[in-house]
């Protein structure tokens, strides 16, 4: 009997795919060479990195020479934002949204404390930014515009291509964090019009500790770390060969399977939502109804906080938001930014499905959540009547 909880937290992290693990294992054992070494061990490691670089590039429609490997998505975002901000000394303005992952929000705040001007455009009640709100902040002093491609909690997909069209007219760089979208929906750097794109391996069935940054050819970017000339001088440090190989394989799998997997996971997500709505009157789905990740539900359960609900269901592994914020009973910052009332913004639940999710798991999860919700509502009603 399998006693593991049902896992519905794939936006937090994904398991390493079996094919990914199989491909990376030799580089943890016999193929241990330093890719900068000029002998057979080093050459094999270097060739493995370049194969992986081409696979990552292929998934997003880029050139292999436009991919830089990093230790995480957060590092990639830091390199994109700090690198663009410091590349052009006469441009001291950064434009972002009020709806960003901490990797972006905190990096922008740090630059703001050091003399940069940061403008944060608002989002609507559906979690989408409006492209026209960027225009007043674009000009000769703007270095960078940085926006999440899709929000990690709410799941709303942003109109990156429309924003980038405005940005290009002013000669600024456009960065998007695609950590949550890569492998779930098509991501093409030319279609999006971005100059910089963040990739995080552990959201894509690769291990933790590996990420990448797409840098469009010709984009001015100052290095953040100093050292040797690894990764075309953009990111020093001996490369994580097993992690890079794993990310390359994960991207190759995503390119082959994404279309069919997207349809499957969307169907499962909608099935889960339908069963929950049948059994929980007043259930609130946050975010845009259609422009959203195919695997993500961000829900408020009427009268019950998400943390209470999930703590009572050990058979289910889900979260009350981003893993970076999970466990807090303060109103979700993402929902506050959307103008959601405080009674709904406290304790929403994020359910995010993945490649291994089954119909049976979604149905069992809906049953567990609905049963727990009814128990809390009944208990609260009984307590209120007893006190009265």
C-alpha atoms as a printed R data frame, in Angstrom:
    type eleno elety resid chain resno       x      y       z
1   ATOM     1    CA   UNK     A     1   0.000  0.000   0.000
2   ATOM     2    CA   UNK     A     2   1.372  3.403  -1.050
3   ATOM     3    CA   UNK     A     3   1.127  5.749   1.938
4   ATOM     4    CA   UNK     A     4   2.752  8.748   0.250
5   ATOM     5    CA   UNK     A     5   0.578 11.877   0.168
6   ATOM     6    CA   UNK     A     6  -0.918 13.008  -3.120
7   ATOM     7    CA   UNK     A     7   1.530 15.585  -4.468
8   ATOM     8    CA   UNK     A     8  -0.098 18.722  -5.909
9   ATOM     9    CA   UNK     A     9   2.751 21.186  -5.457
10  ATOM    10    CA   UNK     A    10   4.536 20.961  -8.809
11  ATOM    11    CA   UNK     A    11   4.943 24.745  -9.013
12  ATOM    12    CA   UNK     A    12   7.169 24.488  -5.937
13  ATOM    13    CA   UNK     A    13   9.357 21.764  -7.414
14  ATOM    14    CA   UNK     A    14   9.173 18.706  -9.629
15  ATOM    15    CA   UNK     A    15  10.679 15.240  -9.226
16  ATOM    16    CA   UNK     A    16  13.678 14.443 -11.397
17  ATOM    17    CA   UNK     A    17  12.422 12.567 -14.440
18  ATOM    18    CA   UNK     A    18  13.830  9.011 -14.723
19  ATOM    19    CA   UNK     A    19  15.300  9.736 -18.180
20  ATOM    20    CA   UNK     A    20  16.947 12.878 -16.811
21  ATOM    21    CA   UNK     A    21  18.525 10.996 -13.919
22  ATOM    22    CA   UNK     A    22  19.777  8.263 -16.237
23  ATOM    23    CA   UNK     A    23  21.471 10.789 -18.524
24  ATOM    24    CA   UNK     A    24  23.162 12.739 -15.732
25  ATOM    25    CA   UNK     A    25  24.495  9.762 -13.714
26  ATOM    26    CA   UNK     A    26  27.646  9.141 -15.809
27  ATOM    27    CA   UNK     A    27  28.720 12.743 -15.096
28  ATOM    28    CA   UNK     A    28  28.506 12.033 -11.377
29  ATOM    29    CA   UNK     A    29  30.675  8.925 -11.783
30  ATOM    30    CA   UNK     A    30  33.125  8.094 -14.570
31  ATOM    31    CA   UNK     A    31  32.705 11.288 -16.653
32  ATOM    32    CA   UNK     A    32  33.950 13.580 -13.898
33  ATOM    33    CA   UNK     A    33  36.260 15.827 -15.927
34  ATOM    34    CA   UNK     A    34  36.544 19.585 -15.620
35  ATOM    35    CA   UNK     A    35  35.139 21.006 -18.887
36  ATOM    36    CA   UNK     A    36  37.977 23.548 -19.013
37  ATOM    37    CA   UNK     A    37  40.667 20.841 -18.974
38  ATOM    38    CA   UNK     A    38  42.425 20.154 -22.275
39  ATOM    39    CA   UNK     A    39  42.430 16.353 -22.140
40  ATOM    40    CA   UNK     A    40  39.936 13.607 -22.916
41  ATOM    41    CA   UNK     A    41  38.042 13.892 -19.621
42  ATOM    42    CA   UNK     A    42  37.692 17.643 -19.998
43  ATOM    43    CA   UNK     A    43  36.713 17.444 -23.658
44  ATOM    44    CA   UNK     A    44  33.942 14.937 -22.912
45  ATOM    45    CA   UNK     A    45  32.544 17.172 -20.189
46  ATOM    46    CA   UNK     A    46  32.743 20.208 -22.484
47  ATOM    47    CA   UNK     A    47  30.965 18.352 -25.290
48  ATOM    48    CA   UNK     A    48  28.209 17.306 -22.878
49  ATOM    49    CA   UNK     A    49  27.688 20.934 -21.857
50  ATOM    50    CA   UNK     A    50  27.442 22.068 -25.454
51  ATOM    51    CA   UNK     A    51  24.892 19.346 -26.285
52  ATOM    52    CA   UNK     A    52  22.814 20.481 -23.328
53  ATOM    53    CA   UNK     A    53  23.160 24.123 -24.345
54  ATOM    54    CA   UNK     A    54  21.794 23.300 -27.796
55  ATOM    55    CA   UNK     A    55  18.844 21.424 -26.264
56  ATOM    56    CA   UNK     A    56  17.921 24.311 -23.988
57  ATOM    57    CA   UNK     A    57  18.215 26.732 -26.901
58  ATOM    58    CA   UNK     A    58  16.039 24.549 -29.141
59  ATOM    59    CA   UNK     A    59  13.175 24.548 -26.631
60  ATOM    60    CA   UNK     A    60  12.951 28.350 -26.632
61  ATOM    61    CA   UNK     A    61  13.915 29.074 -30.256
62  ATOM    62    CA   UNK     A    62  17.293 30.590 -29.371
63  ATOM    63    CA   UNK     A    63  20.864 30.171 -30.554
64  ATOM    64    CA   UNK     A    64  23.057 27.907 -28.452
65  ATOM    65    CA   UNK     A    65  25.531 30.774 -27.941
66  ATOM    66    CA   UNK     A    66  22.718 32.763 -26.271
67  ATOM    67    CA   UNK     A    67  22.377 30.338 -23.310
68  ATOM    68    CA   UNK     A    68  24.338 30.864 -20.076
69  ATOM    69    CA   UNK     A    69  24.151 28.257 -17.313
70  ATOM    70    CA   UNK     A    70  23.656 29.363 -13.694
71  ATOM    71    CA   UNK     A    71  23.141 27.678 -10.330
72  ATOM    72    CA   UNK     A    72  19.409 28.505 -10.162
73  ATOM    73    CA   UNK     A    73  16.570 30.519 -11.611
74  ATOM    74    CA   UNK     A    74  17.130 33.103  -8.898
75  ATOM    75    CA   UNK     A    75  20.736 33.559  -9.966
76  ATOM    76    CA   UNK     A    76  19.652 33.867 -13.600
77  ATOM    77    CA   UNK     A    77  17.164 36.586 -12.653
78  ATOM    78    CA   UNK     A    78  19.774 38.415 -10.581
79  ATOM    79    CA   UNK     A    79  22.215 38.296 -13.494
80  ATOM    80    CA   UNK     A    80  19.553 39.579 -15.887
81  ATOM    81    CA   UNK     A    81  18.357 42.464 -13.707
82  ATOM    82    CA   UNK     A    82  21.653 43.545 -12.132
83  ATOM    83    CA   UNK     A    83  23.571 42.920 -15.341
84  ATOM    84    CA   UNK     A    84  21.220 45.034 -17.443
85  ATOM    85    CA   UNK     A    85  21.019 47.755 -14.792
86  ATOM    86    CA   UNK     A    86  24.803 48.156 -14.611
87  ATOM    87    CA   UNK     A    87  25.549 47.725 -18.311
88  ATOM    88    CA   UNK     A    88  24.424 51.212 -19.344
89  ATOM    89    CA   UNK     A    89  25.471 53.857 -16.781
90  ATOM    90    CA   UNK     A    90  23.231 56.565 -18.272
91  ATOM    91    CA   UNK     A    91  20.091 54.456 -17.806
92  ATOM    92    CA   UNK     A    92  19.020 54.273 -14.158
93  ATOM    93    CA   UNK     A    93  15.361 53.292 -14.353
94  ATOM    94    CA   UNK     A    94  13.860 49.811 -13.965
95  ATOM    95    CA   UNK     A    95  10.191 49.018 -14.608
96  ATOM    96    CA   UNK     A    96   8.509 45.944 -13.170
97  ATOM    97    CA   UNK     A    97   5.101 44.894 -11.868
98  ATOM    98    CA   UNK     A    98   3.633 44.818  -8.371
99  ATOM    99    CA   UNK     A    99   3.190 41.074  -8.869
100 ATOM   100    CA   UNK     A   100   6.656 39.538  -8.980
101 ATOM   101    CA   UNK     A   101   8.524 36.578  -7.521
102 ATOM   102    CA   UNK     A   102  10.970 37.541  -4.718
103 ATOM   103    CA   UNK     A   103  13.897 36.865  -7.061
104 ATOM   104    CA   UNK     A   104  12.752 39.864  -9.082
105 ATOM   105    CA   UNK     A   105  11.077 41.976  -6.389
106 ATOM   106    CA   UNK     A   106  13.974 41.833  -3.933
107 ATOM   107    CA   UNK     A   107  16.612 42.383  -6.608
108 ATOM   108    CA   UNK     A   108  14.773 45.490  -7.812
109 ATOM   109    CA   UNK     A   109  14.412 46.701  -4.215
110 ATOM   110    CA   UNK     A   110  18.145 46.243  -3.668
111 ATOM   111    CA   UNK     A   111  18.955 48.323  -6.736
112 ATOM   112    CA   UNK     A   112  16.445 50.937  -5.600
113 ATOM   113    CA   UNK     A   113  18.310 51.265  -2.296
114 ATOM   114    CA   UNK     A   114  21.444 51.887  -4.318
115 ATOM   115    CA   UNK     A   115  20.195 54.784  -6.366
116 ATOM   116    CA   UNK     A   116  18.173 53.229  -9.172
117 ATOM   117    CA   UNK     A   117  14.621 54.362  -9.873
118 ATOM   118    CA   UNK     A   118  12.156 51.438  -9.776
119 ATOM   119    CA   UNK     A   119   8.577 51.789 -11.012
120 ATOM   120    CA   UNK     A   120   6.064 49.047 -10.207
121 ATOM   121    CA   UNK     A   121   2.989 48.978 -12.431
122 ATOM   122    CA   UNK     A   122  -0.263 47.633 -10.929
123 ATOM   123    CA   UNK     A   123  -2.111 44.477 -11.938
124 ATOM   124    CA   UNK     A   124  -5.823 44.068 -12.497
125 ATOM   125    CA   UNK     A   125  -8.203 41.901 -10.488
126 ATOM   126    CA   UNK     A   126  -7.495 39.065 -12.911
127 ATOM   127    CA   UNK     A   127  -3.766 39.250 -12.142
128 ATOM   128    CA   UNK     A   128  -2.839 40.630 -15.578
129 ATOM   129    CA   UNK     A   129  -0.873 43.794 -16.132
130 ATOM   130    CA   UNK     A   130  -2.134 46.255 -18.736
131 ATOM   131    CA   UNK     A   131   0.471 47.048 -21.368
132 ATOM   132    CA   UNK     A   132  -0.436 50.717 -21.525
133 ATOM   133    CA   UNK     A   133   0.550 51.160 -17.862
134 ATOM   134    CA   UNK     A   134   4.213 50.666 -18.804
135 ATOM   135    CA   UNK     A   135   4.340 53.465 -21.370
136 ATOM   136    CA   UNK     A   136   4.667 56.461 -18.969
137 ATOM   137    CA   UNK     A   137   7.807 54.905 -17.438
138 ATOM   138    CA   UNK     A   138   9.586 54.094 -20.697
139 ATOM   139    CA   UNK     A   139  12.157 56.472 -22.060
140 ATOM   140    CA   UNK     A   140  15.815 57.224 -22.602
141 ATOM   141    CA   UNK     A   141  16.590 56.595 -18.914
142 ATOM   142    CA   UNK     A   142  14.968 53.126 -18.796
143 ATOM   143    CA   UNK     A   143  17.479 50.267 -18.611
144 ATOM   144    CA   UNK     A   144  15.176 47.288 -18.153
145 ATOM   145    CA   UNK     A   145  11.605 46.072 -17.938
146 ATOM   146    CA   UNK     A   146  11.213 42.805 -16.012
147 ATOM   147    CA   UNK     A   147   7.949 40.854 -15.678
148 ATOM   148    CA   UNK     A   148   7.042 37.278 -14.723
149 ATOM   149    CA   UNK     A   149   5.862 35.299 -17.724
150 ATOM   150    CA   UNK     A   150   3.376 33.495 -15.485
151 ATOM   151    CA   UNK     A   151   2.764 34.037 -11.802
152 ATOM   152    CA   UNK     A   152   4.017 31.198  -9.616
153 ATOM   153    CA   UNK     A   153   1.015 31.338  -7.232
154 ATOM   154    CA   UNK     A   154  -1.963 32.623  -9.198
155 ATOM   155    CA   UNK     A   155  -0.918 31.111 -12.521
156 ATOM   156    CA   UNK     A   156  -1.861 34.153 -14.608
157 ATOM   157    CA   UNK     A   157   0.077 34.473 -17.872
158 ATOM   158    CA   UNK     A   158   1.269 37.986 -18.666
159 ATOM   159    CA   UNK     A   159   1.150 39.632 -22.136
160 ATOM   160    CA   UNK     A   160   4.935 39.650 -22.491
161 ATOM   161    CA   UNK     A   161   4.972 40.082 -26.277
162 ATOM   162    CA   UNK     A   162   2.765 43.190 -26.060
163 ATOM   163    CA   UNK     A   163   4.883 44.687 -23.289
164 ATOM   164    CA   UNK     A   164   8.098 43.942 -25.197
165 ATOM   165    CA   UNK     A   165   6.774 45.770 -28.251
166 ATOM   166    CA   UNK     A   166   6.489 48.959 -26.172
167 ATOM   167    CA   UNK     A   167   9.899 48.395 -24.587
168 ATOM   168    CA   UNK     A   168  11.741 47.941 -27.908
169 ATOM   169    CA   UNK     A   169  10.661 51.391 -29.085
170 ATOM   170    CA   UNK     A   170  12.653 52.921 -26.227
171 ATOM   171    CA   UNK     A   171  15.814 50.853 -26.529
172 ATOM   172    CA   UNK     A   172  15.495 49.210 -23.102
173 ATOM   173    CA   UNK     A   173  16.070 45.509 -22.393
174 ATOM   174    CA   UNK     A   174  13.107 43.186 -21.782
175 ATOM   175    CA   UNK     A   175  13.420 40.362 -19.234
176 ATOM   176    CA   UNK     A   176  10.846 37.690 -18.453
177 ATOM   177    CA   UNK     A   177  11.042 35.012 -15.767
178 ATOM   178    CA   UNK     A   178   9.873 31.822 -17.474
179 ATOM   179    CA   UNK     A   179  10.579 29.472 -14.564
180 ATOM   180    CA   UNK     A   180   6.900 28.481 -14.322
181 ATOM   181    CA   UNK     A   181   6.053 28.444 -18.029
182 ATOM   182    CA   UNK     A   182   8.880 26.485 -19.623
183 ATOM   183    CA   UNK     A   183   7.643 22.998 -20.441
184 ATOM   184    CA   UNK     A   184   4.018 23.884 -19.652
185 ATOM   185    CA   UNK     A   185   3.226 26.260 -22.516
186 ATOM   186    CA   UNK     A   186   5.164 27.259 -25.654
187 ATOM   187    CA   UNK     A   187   7.990 29.695 -24.902
188 ATOM   188    CA   UNK     A   188   9.663 31.245 -27.947
189 ATOM   189    CA   UNK     A   189  12.033 34.140 -27.327
190 ATOM   190    CA   UNK     A   190  11.400 35.747 -30.706
191 ATOM   191    CA   UNK     A   191   7.615 35.479 -30.412
192 ATOM   192    CA   UNK     A   192   7.827 36.981 -26.919
193 ATOM   193    CA   UNK     A   193  10.296 39.660 -28.003
194 ATOM   194    CA   UNK     A   194  12.446 39.251 -24.903
195 ATOM   195    CA   UNK     A   195  16.159 39.998 -24.583
196 ATOM   196    CA   UNK     A   196  16.604 38.010 -21.368
197 ATOM   197    CA   UNK     A   197  14.752 34.919 -20.110
198 ATOM   198    CA   UNK     A   198  15.082 33.032 -16.818
199 ATOM   199    CA   UNK     A   199  15.007 29.217 -16.713
200 ATOM   200    CA   UNK     A   200  14.902 27.080 -13.537
201 ATOM   201    CA   UNK     A   201  15.743 23.388 -13.823
202 ATOM   202    CA   UNK     A   202  13.833 22.055 -10.824
203 ATOM   203    CA   UNK     A   203  10.515 23.367 -12.199
204 ATOM   204    CA   UNK     A   204  11.150 21.258 -15.328
205 ATOM   205    CA   UNK     A   205  11.884 17.757 -13.932
206 ATOM   206    CA   UNK     A   206  15.618 18.451 -13.637
207 ATOM   207    CA   UNK     A   207  17.412 18.662 -10.264
208 ATOM   208    CA   UNK     A   208  17.683 21.669  -8.001
209 ATOM   209    CA   UNK     A   209  20.854 23.731  -8.308
210 ATOM   210    CA   UNK     A   210  20.776 24.336 -12.059
211 ATOM   211    CA   UNK     A   211  19.308 27.192 -14.073
212 ATOM   212    CA   UNK     A   212  19.972 29.127 -17.236
213 ATOM   213    CA   UNK     A   213  19.661 32.610 -18.650
214 ATOM   214    CA   UNK     A   214  18.885 33.362 -22.275
215 ATOM   215    CA   UNK     A   215  20.760 36.493 -23.396
216 ATOM   216    CA   UNK     A   216  19.816 37.765 -26.854
217 ATOM   217    CA   UNK     A   217  22.872 38.349 -28.996
218 ATOM   218    CA   UNK     A   218  23.951 41.980 -28.701
219 ATOM   219    CA   UNK     A   219  22.245 42.616 -25.357
220 ATOM   220    CA   UNK     A   220  24.436 44.664 -23.015
221 ATOM   221    CA   UNK     A   221  24.897 42.786 -19.739
222 ATOM   222    CA   UNK     A   222  27.491 43.352 -17.026
223 ATOM   223    CA   UNK     A   223  28.662 40.245 -15.122
224 ATOM   224    CA   UNK     A   224  27.535 39.973 -11.515
225 ATOM   225    CA   UNK     A   225  30.221 37.525 -10.355
226 ATOM   226    CA   UNK     A   226  33.935 37.912 -11.029
227 ATOM   227    CA   UNK     A   227  36.443 35.191 -11.742
228 ATOM   228    CA   UNK     A   228  37.581 33.197 -14.761
229 ATOM   229    CA   UNK     A   229  36.052 33.409 -18.252
230 ATOM   230    CA   UNK     A   230  33.527 30.575 -18.017
231 ATOM   231    CA   UNK     A   231  30.238 30.869 -19.945
232 ATOM   232    CA   UNK     A   232  31.605 33.480 -22.359
233 ATOM   233    CA   UNK     A   233  32.714 35.632 -19.440
234 ATOM   234    CA   UNK     A   234  29.140 36.092 -18.205
235 ATOM   235    CA   UNK     A   235  29.171 33.628 -15.293
236 ATOM   236    CA   UNK     A   236  32.490 32.455 -13.803
237 ATOM   237    CA   UNK     A   237  32.906 29.182 -11.936
238 ATOM   238    CA   UNK     A   238  33.474 25.592 -13.016
239 ATOM   239    CA   UNK     A   239  30.268 24.388 -14.600
240 ATOM   240    CA   UNK     A   240  27.917 21.942 -12.870
241 ATOM   241    CA   UNK     A   241  28.216 19.323 -15.600
242 ATOM   242    CA   UNK     A   242  25.689 16.775 -14.212
243 ATOM   243    CA   UNK     A   243  23.118 19.498 -13.579
244 ATOM   244    CA   UNK     A   244  23.635 21.040 -17.023
245 ATOM   245    CA   UNK     A   245  23.286 17.635 -18.715
246 ATOM   246    CA   UNK     A   246  20.099 17.069 -16.715
247 ATOM   247    CA   UNK     A   247  18.623 20.425 -17.716
248 ATOM   248    CA   UNK     A   248  19.416 19.738 -21.354
249 ATOM   249    CA   UNK     A   249  17.677 16.373 -21.226
250 ATOM   250    CA   UNK     A   250  14.674 17.878 -19.418
251 ATOM   251    CA   UNK     A   251  14.344 20.487 -22.172
252 ATOM   252    CA   UNK     A   252  14.620 17.828 -24.874
253 ATOM   253    CA   UNK     A   253  11.807 15.837 -23.216
254 ATOM   254    CA   UNK     A   254   9.663 18.951 -22.810
255 ATOM   255    CA   UNK     A   255  10.045 19.840 -26.483
256 ATOM   256    CA   UNK     A   256   8.824 16.380 -27.513
257 ATOM   257    CA   UNK     A   257   5.976 15.992 -25.048
258 ATOM   258    CA   UNK     A   258   4.723 19.464 -24.200
259 ATOM   259    CA   UNK     A   259   1.746 19.659 -26.557
260 ATOM   260    CA   UNK     A   260   0.164 16.390 -25.388
261 ATOM   261    CA   UNK     A   261   1.077 16.905 -21.733
262 ATOM   262    CA   UNK     A   262  -0.401 20.408 -21.738
263 ATOM   263    CA   UNK     A   263  -3.758 19.080 -22.929
264 ATOM   264    CA   UNK     A   264  -3.704 16.263 -20.388
265 ATOM   265    CA   UNK     A   265  -2.819 18.373 -17.362
266 ATOM   266    CA   UNK     A   266  -5.342 21.067 -18.320
267 ATOM   267    CA   UNK     A   267  -8.062 18.425 -18.490
268 ATOM   268    CA   UNK     A   268  -7.066 17.112 -15.044
269 ATOM   269    CA   UNK     A   269  -6.960 20.645 -13.604
270 ATOM   270    CA   UNK     A   270 -10.440 21.408 -14.926
271 ATOM   271    CA   UNK     A   271 -11.720 18.070 -13.612
272 ATOM   272    CA   UNK     A   272 -10.353 18.877 -10.151
273 ATOM   273    CA   UNK     A   273 -11.848 22.364 -10.202
274 ATOM   274    CA   UNK     A   274 -15.219 21.021 -11.330
275 ATOM   275    CA   UNK     A   275 -15.399 18.482  -8.514
276 ATOM   276    CA   UNK     A   276 -14.435 21.104  -5.945
277 ATOM   277    CA   UNK     A   277 -17.047 23.570  -7.208
278 ATOM   278    CA   UNK     A   278 -19.749 20.900  -7.043
279 ATOM   279    CA   UNK     A   279 -19.056 20.310  -3.361
280 ATOM   280    CA   UNK     A   280 -17.913 23.702  -2.035
281 ATOM   281    CA   UNK     A   281 -20.378 26.562  -2.578
282 ATOM   282    CA   UNK     A   282 -18.655 29.919  -2.824
283 ATOM   283    CA   UNK     A   283 -15.243 28.521  -3.806
284 ATOM   284    CA   UNK     A   284 -13.204 31.346  -5.369
285 ATOM   285    CA   UNK     A   285 -10.731 30.802  -8.218
286 ATOM   286    CA   UNK     A   286  -8.214 33.652  -8.362
287 ATOM   287    CA   UNK     A   287  -6.577 34.902 -11.526
288 ATOM   288    CA   UNK     A   288  -7.514 35.133 -15.164
289 ATOM   289    CA   UNK     A   289 -10.109 32.522 -16.195
290 ATOM   290    CA   UNK     A   290  -8.339 31.550 -19.441
291 ATOM   291    CA   UNK     A   291  -4.895 33.228 -19.602
292 ATOM   292    CA   UNK     A   292  -3.456 30.969 -16.932
293 ATOM   293    CA   UNK     A   293  -1.075 28.057 -16.563
294 ATOM   294    CA   UNK     A   294  -2.724 24.772 -17.560
295 ATOM   295    CA   UNK     A   295  -1.760 23.115 -14.268
296 ATOM   296    CA   UNK     A   296  -2.509 25.748 -11.614
297 ATOM   297    CA   UNK     A   297  -5.456 26.559  -9.320
298 ATOM   298    CA   UNK     A   298  -5.241 29.294  -6.668
299 ATOM   299    CA   UNK     A   299  -8.350 28.936  -4.512
300 ATOM   300    CA   UNK     A   300 -10.011 30.528  -1.499
301 ATOM   301    CA   UNK     A   301 -12.219 28.181   0.526
302 ATOM   302    CA   UNK     A   302 -15.067 30.196   2.070
303 ATOM   303    CA   UNK     A   303 -14.783 30.627   5.818
304 ATOM   304    CA   UNK     A   304 -11.633 28.482   6.210
305 ATOM   305    CA   UNK     A   305  -7.974 29.462   5.891
306 ATOM   306    CA   UNK     A   306  -5.820 27.388   3.609
307 ATOM   307    CA   UNK     A   307  -3.257 26.577   6.271
308 ATOM   308    CA   UNK     A   308  -5.923 25.130   8.613
309 ATOM   309    CA   UNK     A   309  -7.360 23.153   5.756
310 ATOM   310    CA   UNK     A   310  -4.071 21.637   4.574
311 ATOM   311    CA   UNK     A   311  -2.787 20.927   8.081
312 ATOM   312    CA   UNK     A   312  -5.847 18.734   8.599
313 ATOM   313    CA   UNK     A   313  -5.163 16.656   5.459
314 ATOM   314    CA   UNK     A   314  -1.859 14.779   5.840
315 ATOM   315    CA   UNK     A   315  -2.762 12.718   2.790
316 ATOM   316    CA   UNK     A   316  -2.348 15.796   0.557
317 ATOM   317    CA   UNK     A   317   0.840 17.739  -0.206
318 ATOM   318    CA   UNK     A   318  -0.094 21.208  -1.445
319 ATOM   319    CA   UNK     A   319   0.712 24.749  -0.357
320 ATOM   320    CA   UNK     A   320  -0.858 28.027   0.698
321 ATOM   321    CA   UNK     A   321   1.079 29.838  -2.010
322 ATOM   322    CA   UNK     A   322   4.644 30.026  -3.226
323 ATOM   323    CA   UNK     A   323   7.107 27.830  -1.344
324 ATOM   324    CA   UNK     A   324   8.993 31.076  -0.733
325 ATOM   325    CA   UNK     A   325   6.043 32.341   1.351
326 ATOM   326    CA   UNK     A   326   4.256 29.163   2.456
327 ATOM   327    CA   UNK     A   327   3.186 28.923   6.075
328 ATOM   328    CA   UNK     A   328   2.319 32.591   6.518
329 ATOM   329    CA   UNK     A   329  -1.210 33.544   7.593
330 ATOM   330    CA   UNK     A   330  -0.733 37.121   6.414
331 ATOM   331    CA   UNK     A   331  -2.775 38.113   3.358
332 ATOM   332    CA   UNK     A   332  -1.143 36.756   0.192
333 ATOM   333    CA   UNK     A   333   0.851 39.607  -1.361
334 ATOM   334    CA   UNK     A   334  -0.177 38.475  -4.835
335 ATOM   335    CA   UNK     A   335  -3.883 38.761  -3.973
336 ATOM   336    CA   UNK     A   336  -3.412 42.085  -2.190
337 ATOM   337    CA   UNK     A   337  -1.792 43.391  -5.391
338 ATOM   338    CA   UNK     A   338  -4.879 42.213  -7.294
339 ATOM   339    CA   UNK     A   339  -7.223 44.081  -4.934
340 ATOM   340    CA   UNK     A   340  -8.767 40.908  -3.500
341 ATOM   341    CA   UNK     A   341 -10.691 41.489  -0.222
342 ATOM   342    CA   UNK     A   342  -8.694 40.559   2.884
343 ATOM   343    CA   UNK     A   343 -11.101 37.790   3.928
344 ATOM   344    CA   UNK     A   344 -10.275 36.011   0.658
345 ATOM   345    CA   UNK     A   345  -6.609 37.024   0.516
346 ATOM   346    CA   UNK     A   346  -5.744 35.280   3.799
347 ATOM   347    CA   UNK     A   347  -4.862 31.631   3.359
348 ATOM   348    CA   UNK     A   348  -5.589 30.710  -0.268
349 ATOM   349    CA   UNK     A   349  -4.550 27.249  -1.417
350 ATOM   350    CA   UNK     A   350  -2.396 26.581  -4.466
351 ATOM   351    CA   UNK     A   351  -2.977 23.270  -6.206
352 ATOM   352    CA   UNK     A   352  -0.483 22.658  -9.010
353 ATOM   353    CA   UNK     A   353  -0.542 19.489 -11.083
354 ATOM   354    CA   UNK     A   354   2.308 17.825 -12.932
355 ATOM   355    CA   UNK     A   355   3.355 15.141 -15.373
356 ATOM   356    CA   UNK     A   356   2.755 12.217 -12.932
357 ATOM   357    CA   UNK     A   357  -0.679 13.439 -11.718
358 ATOM   358    CA   UNK     A   358  -3.528 10.971 -12.325
359 ATOM   359    CA   UNK     A   359  -7.319 11.225 -12.543
360 ATOM   360    CA   UNK     A   360  -7.588  9.157  -9.366
361 ATOM   361    CA   UNK     A   361  -5.322 11.595  -7.507
362 ATOM   362    CA   UNK     A   362  -7.372 14.622  -8.544
363 ATOM   363    CA   UNK     A   363 -10.606 12.950  -7.482
364 ATOM   364    CA   UNK     A   364  -9.162 11.820  -4.158
365 ATOM   365    CA   UNK     A   365  -7.730 15.327  -3.551
366 ATOM   366    CA   UNK     A   366 -11.129 16.901  -4.238
367 ATOM   367    CA   UNK     A   367 -12.794 14.494  -1.807
368 ATOM   368    CA   UNK     A   368 -10.217 15.213   0.913
369 ATOM   369    CA   UNK     A   369 -10.476 18.980   0.518
370 ATOM   370    CA   UNK     A   370 -14.277 19.040   0.408
371 ATOM   371    CA   UNK     A   371 -14.610 16.752   3.448
372 ATOM   372    CA   UNK     A   372 -12.135 18.818   5.473
373 ATOM   373    CA   UNK     A   373 -13.837 22.073   4.450
374 ATOM   374    CA   UNK     A   374 -17.281 20.802   5.503
375 ATOM   375    CA   UNK     A   375 -15.861 19.642   8.838
376 ATOM   376    CA   UNK     A   376 -14.414 23.080   9.600
377 ATOM   377    CA   UNK     A   377 -17.549 24.928   8.496
378 ATOM   378    CA   UNK     A   378 -19.736 22.641  10.615
379 ATOM   379    CA   UNK     A   379 -17.427 23.005  13.624
380 ATOM   380    CA   UNK     A   380 -17.314 26.797  13.316
381 ATOM   381    CA   UNK     A   381 -21.100 26.968  13.001
382 ATOM   382    CA   UNK     A   382 -21.571 24.737  16.058
383 ATOM   383    CA   UNK     A   383 -19.063 26.812  18.076
384 ATOM   384    CA   UNK     A   384 -20.819 30.030  17.093
385 ATOM   385    CA   UNK     A   385 -24.251 28.656  18.100
386 ATOM   386    CA   UNK     A   386 -22.894 27.367  21.433
387 ATOM   387    CA   UNK     A   387 -21.348 30.740  22.310
388 ATOM   388    CA   UNK     A   388 -24.489 32.593  21.252
